[in-house]
Coordinates of C-alpha atoms in Angstrom, one line a residue:
M1 CA 11.8 37.7 -50.3
A2 CA 10.1 35.2 -48.0
T3 CA 9.2 32.8 -50.8
E4 CA 12.7 32.6 -52.4
G5 CA 13.3 29.0 -51.2
L6 CA 10.0 27.7 -52.4
Q7 CA 9.8 25.3 -55.3
E8 CA 7.7 26.1 -58.4
N9 CA 4.0 25.8 -57.8
E10 CA 4.6 25.8 -54.0
T11 CA 2.9 28.5 -51.9
L12 CA 2.8 29.4 -48.2
A13 CA -0.7 28.1 -48.1
S14 CA 0.3 24.7 -49.3
L15 CA 3.1 24.5 -46.8
K16 CA 0.7 25.5 -44.1
N17 CA -1.8 22.7 -45.1
E18 CA 1.0 20.2 -45.1
S19 CA 2.1 21.3 -41.6
E20 CA -1.5 20.9 -40.3
S21 CA -1.6 17.4 -41.9
L22 CA 1.6 16.4 -40.2
K23 CA 0.3 17.8 -36.9
N24 CA -2.9 15.8 -37.1
K25 CA -0.9 12.6 -37.8
L26 CA 1.2 13.2 -34.7
E27 CA -1.9 13.7 -32.6
E28 CA -3.3 10.4 -34.0
E29 CA -0.1 8.6 -33.1
R30 CA -0.2 10.1 -29.6
A31 CA -3.8 8.9 -29.2
K32 CA -2.7 5.4 -30.1
L33 CA -0.1 5.4 -27.4
H34 CA -3.0 5.9 -24.9
D35 CA -4.5 2.6 -25.9
V36 CA -2.6 0.5 -23.4
E37 CA -3.6 -3.0 -22.7
R38 CA -2.5 -3.7 -19.1
E39 CA -3.0 -5.8 -16.1
C40 CA -5.7 -4.9 -13.5
W41 CA -4.3 -2.5 -11.0
G42 CA -3.1 -4.5 -8.0
C43 CA -6.2 -6.6 -7.5
E44 CA -5.9 -9.0 -4.5
G45 CA -5.3 -12.6 -5.3
P46 CA -5.3 -14.0 -8.8
R47 CA -7.0 -10.9 -10.2
K48 CA -3.7 -9.3 -9.7
S49 CA -2.3 -10.9 -12.8
V50 CA -5.1 -12.4 -14.8
Q51 CA -7.7 -9.6 -15.3
P52 CA -6.7 -7.4 -18.2
V53 CA -7.9 -3.8 -18.2
L54 CA -7.8 -1.9 -21.4
L55 CA -7.1 1.8 -21.0
R56 CA -9.1 3.0 -24.0
T57 CA -9.7 6.5 -25.2
L58 CA -13.2 7.7 -26.0
G59 CA -11.7 10.4 -28.1
R60 CA -8.9 12.9 -27.7
E61 CA -11.1 15.4 -25.9
R62 CA -12.4 13.1 -23.1
P63 CA -10.3 10.0 -22.3
E64 CA -11.8 7.2 -20.2
Q65 CA -11.1 7.0 -16.5
L66 CA -9.8 3.9 -14.7
H67 CA -13.1 3.3 -12.8
Q68 CA -15.0 3.1 -16.1
V69 CA -12.8 0.4 -17.6
A70 CA -12.8 -1.5 -14.3
D71 CA -16.6 -1.6 -14.0
R72 CA -16.6 -5.4 -14.2
V73 CA -14.1 -5.9 -11.4
E74 CA -15.6 -6.9 -8.1
A75 CA -15.7 -4.1 -5.6
L76 CA -14.0 -4.3 -2.3
G77 CA -16.2 -4.4 0.8
Q78 CA -16.0 -2.1 3.8
F79 CA -13.5 -3.0 6.4
V80 CA -12.1 -1.6 9.6
M81 CA -8.5 -1.4 10.8
K82 CA -7.7 -0.7 14.5
T83 CA -4.7 0.9 16.0
R84 CA -2.4 -1.7 17.5
R85 CA 0.2 0.6 19.0
T86 CA 0.4 4.3 19.8
L87 CA 3.9 5.7 19.8
K88 CA 4.3 8.6 22.2
G89 CA 7.4 10.5 22.8
H90 CA 7.4 13.6 20.6
G91 CA 6.7 16.9 22.3
N92 CA 5.2 18.6 19.2
K93 CA 3.8 17.9 15.7
V94 CA 5.0 14.8 14.0
L95 CA 6.0 15.8 10.5
C96 CA 7.6 12.8 8.8
M97 CA 8.2 9.0 9.3
D98 CA 9.8 6.1 7.4
W99 CA 10.0 2.4 7.8
C100 CA 13.2 0.4 8.0
K101 CA 13.6 -2.5 5.6
D102 CA 13.5 -4.9 8.5
K103 CA 9.8 -4.1 8.7
R104 CA 10.1 -3.5 12.5
R105 CA 11.7 -0.2 13.1
I106 CA 10.4 3.3 12.3
V107 CA 12.1 6.7 12.3
S108 CA 10.1 9.9 12.9
S109 CA 10.8 13.6 13.0
S110 CA 9.0 16.4 14.7
Q111 CA 8.6 20.1 15.1
D112 CA 10.2 19.6 18.5
G113 CA 13.5 19.2 16.8
K114 CA 13.8 15.5 17.7
V115 CA 14.4 12.4 15.5
I116 CA 13.3 9.2 17.2
V117 CA 13.9 5.6 16.1
W118 CA 11.2 3.3 17.4
D119 CA 10.6 -0.5 17.7
A120 CA 7.1 -0.6 16.2
F121 CA 6.3 -3.9 17.9
T122 CA 7.2 -2.9 21.5
T123 CA 6.8 1.0 21.1
N124 CA 10.3 1.3 22.7
K125 CA 12.5 4.2 21.7
E126 CA 15.8 2.8 20.5
H127 CA 17.5 6.1 19.5
A128 CA 16.8 9.8 19.9
V129 CA 18.6 12.7 18.4
T130 CA 18.0 16.4 19.1
M131 CA 18.6 18.5 16.0
P132 CA 20.1 22.0 16.2
C133 CA 16.8 23.4 14.8
T134 CA 13.1 22.8 15.2
W135 CA 10.8 21.8 12.4
V136 CA 12.6 18.6 11.3
M137 CA 10.4 18.2 8.2
A138 CA 12.1 15.2 6.5
C139 CA 13.6 11.8 7.6
A140 CA 14.5 8.6 5.9
Y141 CA 15.9 5.2 6.8
A142 CA 18.9 3.9 5.0
P143 CA 18.4 0.6 3.0
S144 CA 20.9 -1.2 5.3
G145 CA 19.1 0.0 8.4
C146 CA 22.4 1.3 9.8
A147 CA 21.7 5.0 9.4
V148 CA 19.0 7.6 9.2
A149 CA 18.8 10.9 7.4
C150 CA 16.9 14.1 8.4
G151 CA 16.7 17.8 7.8
G152 CA 14.3 20.8 7.9
L153 CA 14.6 24.5 8.6
D154 CA 18.4 24.2 8.8
N155 CA 18.5 23.8 5.0
K156 CA 20.7 20.7 5.4
C157 CA 20.4 16.9 5.2
S158 CA 22.2 15.2 8.0
V159 CA 23.0 11.5 8.2
Y160 CA 23.3 9.8 11.6
P161 CA 24.8 6.3 11.9
L162 CA 22.9 4.0 14.2
T163 CA 24.6 2.0 16.9
F164 CA 23.4 -0.1 19.9
D165 CA 26.2 1.3 22.1
K166 CA 24.3 3.4 24.6
N167 CA 27.5 5.3 25.5
E168 CA 28.2 6.4 22.0
N169 CA 27.3 9.9 21.0
M170 CA 25.4 9.7 17.7
A171 CA 25.6 13.5 17.1
A172 CA 29.4 13.3 17.1
K173 CA 29.3 11.1 14.1
K174 CA 26.8 13.2 12.1
K175 CA 27.5 13.9 8.5
S176 CA 26.2 17.0 6.8
V177 CA 25.5 15.7 3.4
A178 CA 23.4 18.3 1.5
M179 CA 23.0 22.0 1.6
H180 CA 20.1 23.9 0.0
T181 CA 19.3 27.6 0.0
N182 CA 16.0 27.0 1.6
Y183 CA 14.3 24.5 3.9
L184 CA 14.6 20.7 3.3
S185 CA 11.2 19.3 2.7
A186 CA 11.9 15.6 1.8
C187 CA 14.7 13.1 1.5
S188 CA 15.1 9.5 0.4
F189 CA 18.1 7.2 0.0
T190 CA 18.5 5.6 -3.3
N191 CA 19.0 1.8 -3.5
S192 CA 22.1 2.0 -1.4
D193 CA 23.4 4.0 1.6
M194 CA 25.8 5.8 -0.6
Q195 CA 23.5 8.3 -2.3
I196 CA 20.5 10.4 -1.2
L197 CA 17.9 12.5 -2.9
T198 CA 16.6 15.7 -1.4
A199 CA 13.8 18.2 -2.1
S200 CA 13.8 21.8 -1.0
G201 CA 11.8 25.0 -0.6
D202 CA 14.4 26.5 -3.0
G203 CA 12.5 24.8 -5.9
T204 CA 15.1 22.2 -6.6
C205 CA 15.8 18.5 -6.0
A206 CA 19.3 17.2 -5.7
L207 CA 21.3 13.9 -5.7
W208 CA 24.2 13.7 -3.3
D209 CA 27.1 11.4 -2.4
V210 CA 26.7 10.5 1.3
E211 CA 30.4 9.9 1.9
S212 CA 31.8 13.0 0.4
G213 CA 28.8 15.3 0.5
Q214 CA 29.4 16.1 -3.2
L215 CA 26.5 17.2 -5.3
L216 CA 26.1 14.6 -8.1
Q217 CA 23.1 16.0 -9.9
S218 CA 20.6 18.8 -9.5
F219 CA 17.1 19.0 -10.9
H220 CA 15.6 22.3 -11.9
G221 CA 12.1 22.8 -13.3
H222 CA 9.7 23.5 -10.4
A223 CA 8.5 27.1 -10.3
A224 CA 7.9 27.0 -6.5
D225 CA 8.8 25.0 -3.4
V226 CA 9.2 21.3 -3.9
L227 CA 7.3 19.6 -1.1
C228 CA 7.7 15.8 -1.7
L229 CA 9.5 13.2 -3.8
D230 CA 9.5 9.4 -4.2
L231 CA 12.0 7.1 -5.8
A232 CA 10.8 4.6 -8.4
P233 CA 10.6 1.0 -7.0
S234 CA 12.7 -0.6 -9.8
E235 CA 16.1 -2.2 -9.1
T236 CA 18.0 0.4 -11.0
G237 CA 16.0 3.3 -9.5
N238 CA 16.9 5.8 -12.2
T239 CA 13.8 7.9 -12.0
F240 CA 11.9 9.7 -9.3
V241 CA 8.8 11.9 -9.0
S242 CA 8.4 15.2 -7.2
G243 CA 5.5 17.5 -6.3
G244 CA 5.4 21.1 -5.2
C245 CA 3.6 24.3 -4.6
D246 CA 3.4 25.0 -8.4
K247 CA 0.7 22.3 -8.6
K248 CA 3.0 20.1 -10.8
A249 CA 4.1 16.5 -10.4
M250 CA 7.4 16.0 -12.4
V251 CA 9.2 12.7 -13.2
W252 CA 13.0 13.0 -13.5
D253 CA 15.8 11.0 -15.0
M254 CA 18.5 10.8 -12.3
R255 CA 21.2 10.2 -14.8
S256 CA 20.6 13.2 -17.0
G257 CA 18.9 15.6 -14.5
Q258 CA 16.1 16.2 -17.0
C259 CA 12.4 16.2 -16.4
I260 CA 10.9 13.4 -18.6
Q261 CA 7.2 13.8 -17.8
S262 CA 5.2 16.5 -16.2
F263 CA 1.6 16.5 -14.9
E264 CA -0.4 19.6 -13.9
T265 CA -4.0 18.7 -13.1
H266 CA -4.2 19.6 -9.4
E267 CA -5.7 22.9 -8.4
S268 CA -3.4 23.5 -5.4
D269 CA -0.1 22.4 -3.7
I270 CA 0.9 18.8 -4.1
N271 CA 1.9 17.6 -0.6
S272 CA 2.7 13.9 -1.3
V273 CA 3.6 11.6 -4.2
R274 CA 4.0 7.9 -4.1
Y275 CA 4.8 5.3 -6.8
Y276 CA 2.5 2.5 -7.6
P277 CA 4.2 -0.8 -6.5
S278 CA 4.9 -1.8 -10.1
G279 CA 6.5 1.6 -10.9
D280 CA 4.2 2.2 -13.9
A281 CA 2.2 4.9 -12.2
F282 CA 2.1 7.2 -9.1
A283 CA -0.4 8.8 -6.8
S284 CA -0.5 12.3 -5.5
G285 CA -2.2 14.1 -2.6
S286 CA -3.0 17.8 -2.7
D287 CA -4.4 20.7 -0.8
D288 CA -7.3 20.7 -3.3
A289 CA -8.8 17.8 -1.2
S290 CA -8.2 15.2 -3.9
C291 CA -5.8 12.4 -4.7
R292 CA -5.0 11.5 -8.3
L293 CA -3.5 8.6 -10.1
Y294 CA -1.2 9.1 -13.1
D295 CA -0.2 6.4 -15.6
L296 CA 3.3 6.9 -16.9
R297 CA 2.8 4.8 -19.9
A298 CA -0.4 6.5 -21.0
D299 CA 1.2 9.8 -20.0
R300 CA -2.0 11.1 -18.3
E301 CA -4.2 11.2 -15.3
V302 CA -6.4 8.1 -15.0
A303 CA -8.2 8.5 -11.7
I304 CA -9.4 11.0 -9.2
Y305 CA -10.1 10.1 -5.6
S306 CA -12.4 12.7 -4.0
K307 CA -15.8 13.3 -2.5
E308 CA -17.9 16.4 -2.0
S309 CA -17.8 15.8 1.7
I310 CA -14.0 16.0 1.8
I311 CA -13.0 19.6 2.0
F312 CA -9.6 19.4 3.7
G313 CA -6.3 18.8 1.9
A314 CA -4.6 15.4 1.5
S315 CA -1.2 15.5 3.3
S316 CA 0.2 12.0 2.6
V317 CA -0.5 9.0 0.4
D318 CA 0.7 5.4 0.1
F319 CA -0.4 2.2 -1.6
S320 CA -1.0 -1.2 -0.1
L321 CA 1.5 -3.8 -1.1
S322 CA -0.8 -5.2 -3.9
G323 CA -1.7 -1.7 -5.1
R324 CA -5.4 -2.2 -4.8
L325 CA -5.7 0.2 -1.9
L326 CA -4.6 3.8 -1.6
F327 CA -4.3 5.2 2.0
A328 CA -4.5 9.0 2.2
G329 CA -4.1 11.1 5.3
Y330 CA -6.1 14.4 5.5
N331 CA -6.1 17.6 7.5
D332 CA -9.5 16.7 9.0
Y333 CA -7.7 14.2 11.3
T334 CA -8.8 11.1 9.2
I335 CA -7.3 8.5 7.0
N336 CA -9.4 7.6 3.9
V337 CA -8.8 4.3 2.2
W338 CA -9.6 4.2 -1.5
D339 CA -10.3 1.3 -3.9
V340 CA -7.7 2.2 -6.6
L341 CA -9.7 0.5 -9.3
K342 CA -13.2 1.6 -8.5
G343 CA -12.3 5.1 -7.2
T344 CA -14.6 4.6 -4.2
R345 CA -13.8 5.1 -0.6
V346 CA -13.9 1.7 1.3
S347 CA -13.0 2.9 4.8
I348 CA -12.4 5.9 7.0
L349 CA -9.9 5.4 9.8
F350 CA -10.2 7.6 12.9
G351 CA -8.0 8.0 16.0
H352 CA -5.8 11.0 15.5
E353 CA -6.8 14.2 17.3
N354 CA -5.2 16.6 14.8
R355 CA -4.2 16.6 11.1
V356 CA -2.5 13.5 9.7
S357 CA 0.8 14.7 8.4
T358 CA 2.5 11.5 7.3
L359 CA 1.8 7.8 6.7
R360 CA 3.6 4.8 5.3
V361 CA 2.8 1.1 4.6
S362 CA 5.4 -1.3 6.0
P363 CA 7.7 -3.0 3.4
D364 CA 5.9 -6.3 3.8
G365 CA 2.5 -4.7 3.6
T366 CA 1.3 -6.1 6.9
A367 CA 0.9 -2.8 8.7
F368 CA 1.0 0.9 8.2
C369 CA 1.9 3.8 10.4
S370 CA 0.6 7.3 10.5
G371 CA 2.0 10.4 12.2
S372 CA 0.0 13.5 13.2
W373 CA 0.1 17.0 14.6
D374 CA -1.3 15.4 17.8
H375 CA 2.3 14.4 18.6
T376 CA 1.7 10.7 18.2
L377 CA 2.3 7.9 15.7
R378 CA -0.2 5.1 15.3
N379 CA 0.7 1.6 14.0
M380 CA -2.2 -0.4 12.4
P381 CA -1.7 -4.0 11.3
C382 CA -3.2 -5.6 8.1
Y383 CA -2.7 -9.2 7.2
R384 CA -5.1 -9.4 4.2
K385 CA -2.6 -10.4 1.5
E386 CA -0.9 -13.1 3.6
T387 CA -4.3 -14.4 4.7
Y388 CA -5.5 -14.5 1.1
E389 CA -2.5 -16.4 0.0
V390 CA -2.9 -19.0 2.8
A391 CA -6.7 -19.3 2.1
K392 CA -6.3 -19.5 -1.7
G393 CA -3.4 -22.0 -1.4
Y394 CA -5.5 -24.2 0.9
I395 CA -8.6 -24.0 -1.3
D396 CA -6.7 -24.8 -4.5
H397 CA -5.2 -27.8 -2.7
C398 CA -8.7 -29.0 -1.7
I399 CA -10.1 -28.7 -5.3
G400 CA -7.0 -30.1 -6.9
V401 CA -6.0 -27.1 -9.1
Q402 CA -2.9 -26.0 -7.3
R403 CA -0.4 -24.4 -9.7
A404 CA 2.6 -24.2 -7.4
P405 CA 4.0 -26.1 -4.4
P406 CA 2.1 -25.1 -1.2
S407 CA 3.9 -23.0 1.3
K408 CA 4.8 -24.4 4.7
T409 CA 1.8 -22.7 6.3
V410 CA -0.6 -24.2 3.7
Q411 CA 1.0 -27.6 4.3
I412 CA 0.5 -27.4 8.0
M413 CA -3.1 -26.2 7.5
C414 CA -3.8 -29.1 5.1
S415 CA -2.5 -31.6 7.6
L416 CA -4.5 -30.3 10.5
A417 CA -7.7 -29.9 8.5
K418 CA -7.4 -33.5 7.2
E419 CA -7.2 -34.8 10.7
M420 CA -10.2 -32.7 11.8
E421 CA -12.2 -33.7 8.8
K422 CA -11.7 -37.4 9.6
T423 CA -12.7 -37.0 13.2
Y424 CA -15.8 -34.8 12.6
Q425 CA -16.7 -35.9 9.1
H426 CA -20.4 -36.6 9.8
K427 CA -21.0 -33.3 11.6
L428 CA -19.1 -31.2 9.0
N429 CA -21.0 -32.9 6.1
S430 CA -24.3 -32.2 7.8
L431 CA -23.4 -28.6 8.3
L432 CA -22.2 -28.4 4.7
Q433 CA -25.5 -29.6 3.2
N434 CA -27.5 -27.2 5.3
F435 CA -25.3 -24.4 4.4
I436 CA -25.5 -25.0 0.6
S437 CA -29.2 -25.5 0.6
C438 CA -29.8 -22.2 2.6
C439 CA -27.1 -19.9 1.2
A440 CA -27.0 -20.5 -2.6
P441 CA -25.8 -18.6 -4.4
D442 CA -24.4 -15.9 -2.1
Y443 CA -21.9 -18.2 -0.3
G444 CA -19.3 -15.5 0.5
V445 CA -21.7 -13.2 2.4
K446 CA -23.2 -16.1 4.4
L447 CA -19.7 -17.5 5.2
K448 CA -18.7 -14.2 6.7
R449 CA -21.8 -14.3 8.9
V450 CA -20.9 -17.8 10.0
M451 CA -17.4 -16.6 10.9
E452 CA -18.8 -13.8 13.0
E453 CA -21.0 -16.2 14.9
M454 CA -18.0 -18.5 15.3
V455 CA -16.3 -15.8 17.5
G456 CA -19.6 -14.5 18.9
D457 CA -18.3 -15.4 22.4
G458 CA -15.3 -13.1 21.9
I459 CA -12.9 -16.0 21.7
L460 CA -10.6 -16.6 18.7
N461 CA -7.8 -19.2 18.6
W462 CA -5.9 -21.2 16.1
G463 CA -8.2 -24.1 16.6
R464 CA -11.2 -22.2 15.5
I465 CA -9.3 -20.9 12.5
V466 CA -8.4 -24.5 11.5
S467 CA -12.1 -25.4 11.8
L468 CA -13.0 -22.5 9.6
F469 CA -10.5 -23.6 6.9
T470 CA -11.7 -27.2 7.2
F471 CA -15.3 -26.3 6.5
T472 CA -14.4 -23.8 3.7
G473 CA -12.3 -26.5 2.0
L474 CA -15.2 -28.9 2.0
L475 CA -17.5 -26.2 0.7
A476 CA -15.1 -25.4 -2.1
Q477 CA -14.9 -29.1 -3.0
E478 CA -18.6 -29.4 -3.2
L479 CA -19.1 -26.3 -5.3
H480 CA -16.2 -27.4 -7.6
S481 CA -17.8 -30.8 -8.2
K482 CA -21.0 -28.9 -9.2
G483 CA -19.2 -26.9 -11.9
A484 CA -18.4 -23.8 -10.0
G485 CA -15.5 -21.9 -11.6
T486 CA -12.4 -20.3 -10.0
D487 CA -14.4 -17.1 -9.3
C488 CA -16.2 -19.0 -6.6
S489 CA -13.1 -20.2 -4.9
N490 CA -11.6 -16.8 -5.2
K491 CA -14.6 -15.3 -3.4
L492 CA -14.3 -17.8 -0.6
A493 CA -10.6 -16.9 -0.2
D494 CA -11.5 -13.2 -0.3
T495 CA -14.1 -13.6 2.4
I496 CA -11.6 -15.3 4.7
A497 CA -8.9 -12.7 3.9
D498 CA -11.3 -9.8 4.6
Y499 CA -12.4 -11.2 7.9
L500 CA -9.2 -12.7 9.4
G501 CA -6.7 -10.5 7.6
V502 CA -8.4 -7.2 8.2
E503 CA -11.1 -7.3 10.9
K504 CA -9.1 -9.7 13.0
A505 CA -5.7 -8.4 12.1
E506 CA -5.2 -7.2 15.7
W507 CA -5.5 -10.8 16.9
L508 CA -3.2 -12.1 14.2
A509 CA -0.6 -9.4 15.0
Q510 CA -0.7 -10.4 18.7
N511 CA -0.1 -14.0 17.8
G512 CA 2.7 -13.6 15.4
G513 CA 0.7 -13.6 12.1
W514 CA 0.8 -16.7 9.9
D515 CA 4.4 -17.3 10.9
G516 CA 3.1 -17.6 14.4
F517 CA 0.6 -20.2 13.3
S518 CA 3.3 -22.3 11.6
K519 CA 5.6 -22.1 14.6
Y520 CA 2.8 -22.9 17.1
F521 CA 1.9 -26.2 15.4
Q522 CA 5.3 -27.1 14.1
N523 CA 7.1 -26.7 17.4
S524 CA 4.4 -28.2 19.6
K525 CA 5.2 -31.5 21.4
D526 CA 2.9 -34.4 21.2
S527 CA 1.0 -33.6 24.3
H528 CA 0.6 -30.0 23.4
S529 CA -0.5 -30.9 19.9
D530 CA -3.2 -33.2 21.3
S531 CA -4.5 -30.3 23.5
S532 CA -4.5 -28.0 20.5
M533 CA -6.3 -30.4 18.4
K534 CA -9.0 -30.9 21.1
T535 CA -9.4 -27.2 21.1
A536 CA -9.8 -27.2 17.4
L537 CA -12.3 -30.1 17.4
F538 CA -14.3 -28.4 20.1
A539 CA -14.3 -25.2 18.1
A540 CA -15.6 -27.2 15.1
A541 CA -18.6 -28.4 17.1
G542 CA -19.3 -24.8 18.3
F543 CA -18.8 -23.6 14.7
G544 CA -21.4 -26.1 13.4
I545 CA -24.0 -25.1 16.0
A546 CA -23.5 -21.4 15.5
G547 CA -23.4 -21.8 11.7
L548 CA -26.7 -23.8 11.6
A549 CA -28.3 -21.3 14.0
I550 CA -27.6 -18.3 11.8
L551 CA -28.6 -20.1 8.6
L552 CA -31.9 -21.5 10.0
V553 CA -33.1 -18.1 11.2
R554 CA -32.6 -16.4 7.9

């Protein structure tokens, strides 16, 4: 009988009740795991590490989204990025691209069957390989920068060593590393040149040994074509995430070959996946016209990035270096920039004349490149993070709360600003008092207007930038003496970073960024330094007049 093993007084009903009780306890424990206290997602500057965000649950049925628990975090303003370089050379749709670790070179692949290695600074083509098939859908740079991998409709992943010998035939040294039973959709080297991950239309991912071409591990679990993958950014790199036509994003353990987490909230194909810089989450872009953020520790979706006006699919996604921004390329020819915390769109980037098929942020976060079906790649600079660090370091030095030794750039800025302050002390102090009396308490917004007036004649140089920092340092000192907290100095640094690092990123890129600033003043001879300082002092006078003018008319 079915009840032979039951003890006396036990019935099937009592066992069923006990089973339900245990099930409820397991659900409660799972809910507790969703209560994760964590750092604010990649906020710029100090918010990156000091603003805790608690991922709470409002109940098992409806967990709280990221933008709800980040409602007190300051929103990012609108900004504009401009194309610095357009890379032309492909004869058909650009399908994939990847950055080299040296932050300068790019590899791209196209429907024309060509793989091209570019110098992103000069737009020169350094290498070009013609594949035996068209639709080269995947390409990747080796960590050493000495090889590139690619593949597509040939169902193979081929590795080409790079050499600067123009007479050497790269195709002759090609290695056929991987072989799938359907097209190759994505590939990525692990943390060395010796292993490579591939994804395929045969519904599998695989790990291969580059030297021998031996299959090391296969990953089965997708029910349809696998379209994308991304390796975790950790040192060990033992996990990766994949997405496919089955609407699933799956996280894999490379050692065991097992799927350790699976997410299925998209309503259509997942075209792109990208790990958050910390490795604790990943974003996905889908044909359902949305991007989504999944927290691996909370084991669930925490944010959706979409608007009713966006009706075309998202083809590629990537994070800024800090993680605060999510760049997403769409089939409507645009790139949308999302505030990861707030879930709001902060910018739309135009320029491509056909769908954006691929995009990647450079390893140092100072630029990102996008590829399109219009046959081109576009390289856009962004120096916000570097500019914020310089501005915050300088302001902290001015108010005496510096927590770490200043960088070389900050030291040079402090020295130049000190000399300027001594020479133009009366004029700067007069401007400062007028500014404080007219602009309280919205100093950040007014400071940006002053910066815009400072370059109203279309001229920007290092001298004017030094004058801006000098005035901002005096402003920070005055506000600090009146009891203003760190939030105020953070806002001033944010304002400078948004203006110089984003809106004037093109000028910074043309002048070597902040490394160019350091070299310019450090390597100058005495006569050249005198000339530069005169330029800076003249800019300070112009800055004062322009600043007072804009303040007095408002």
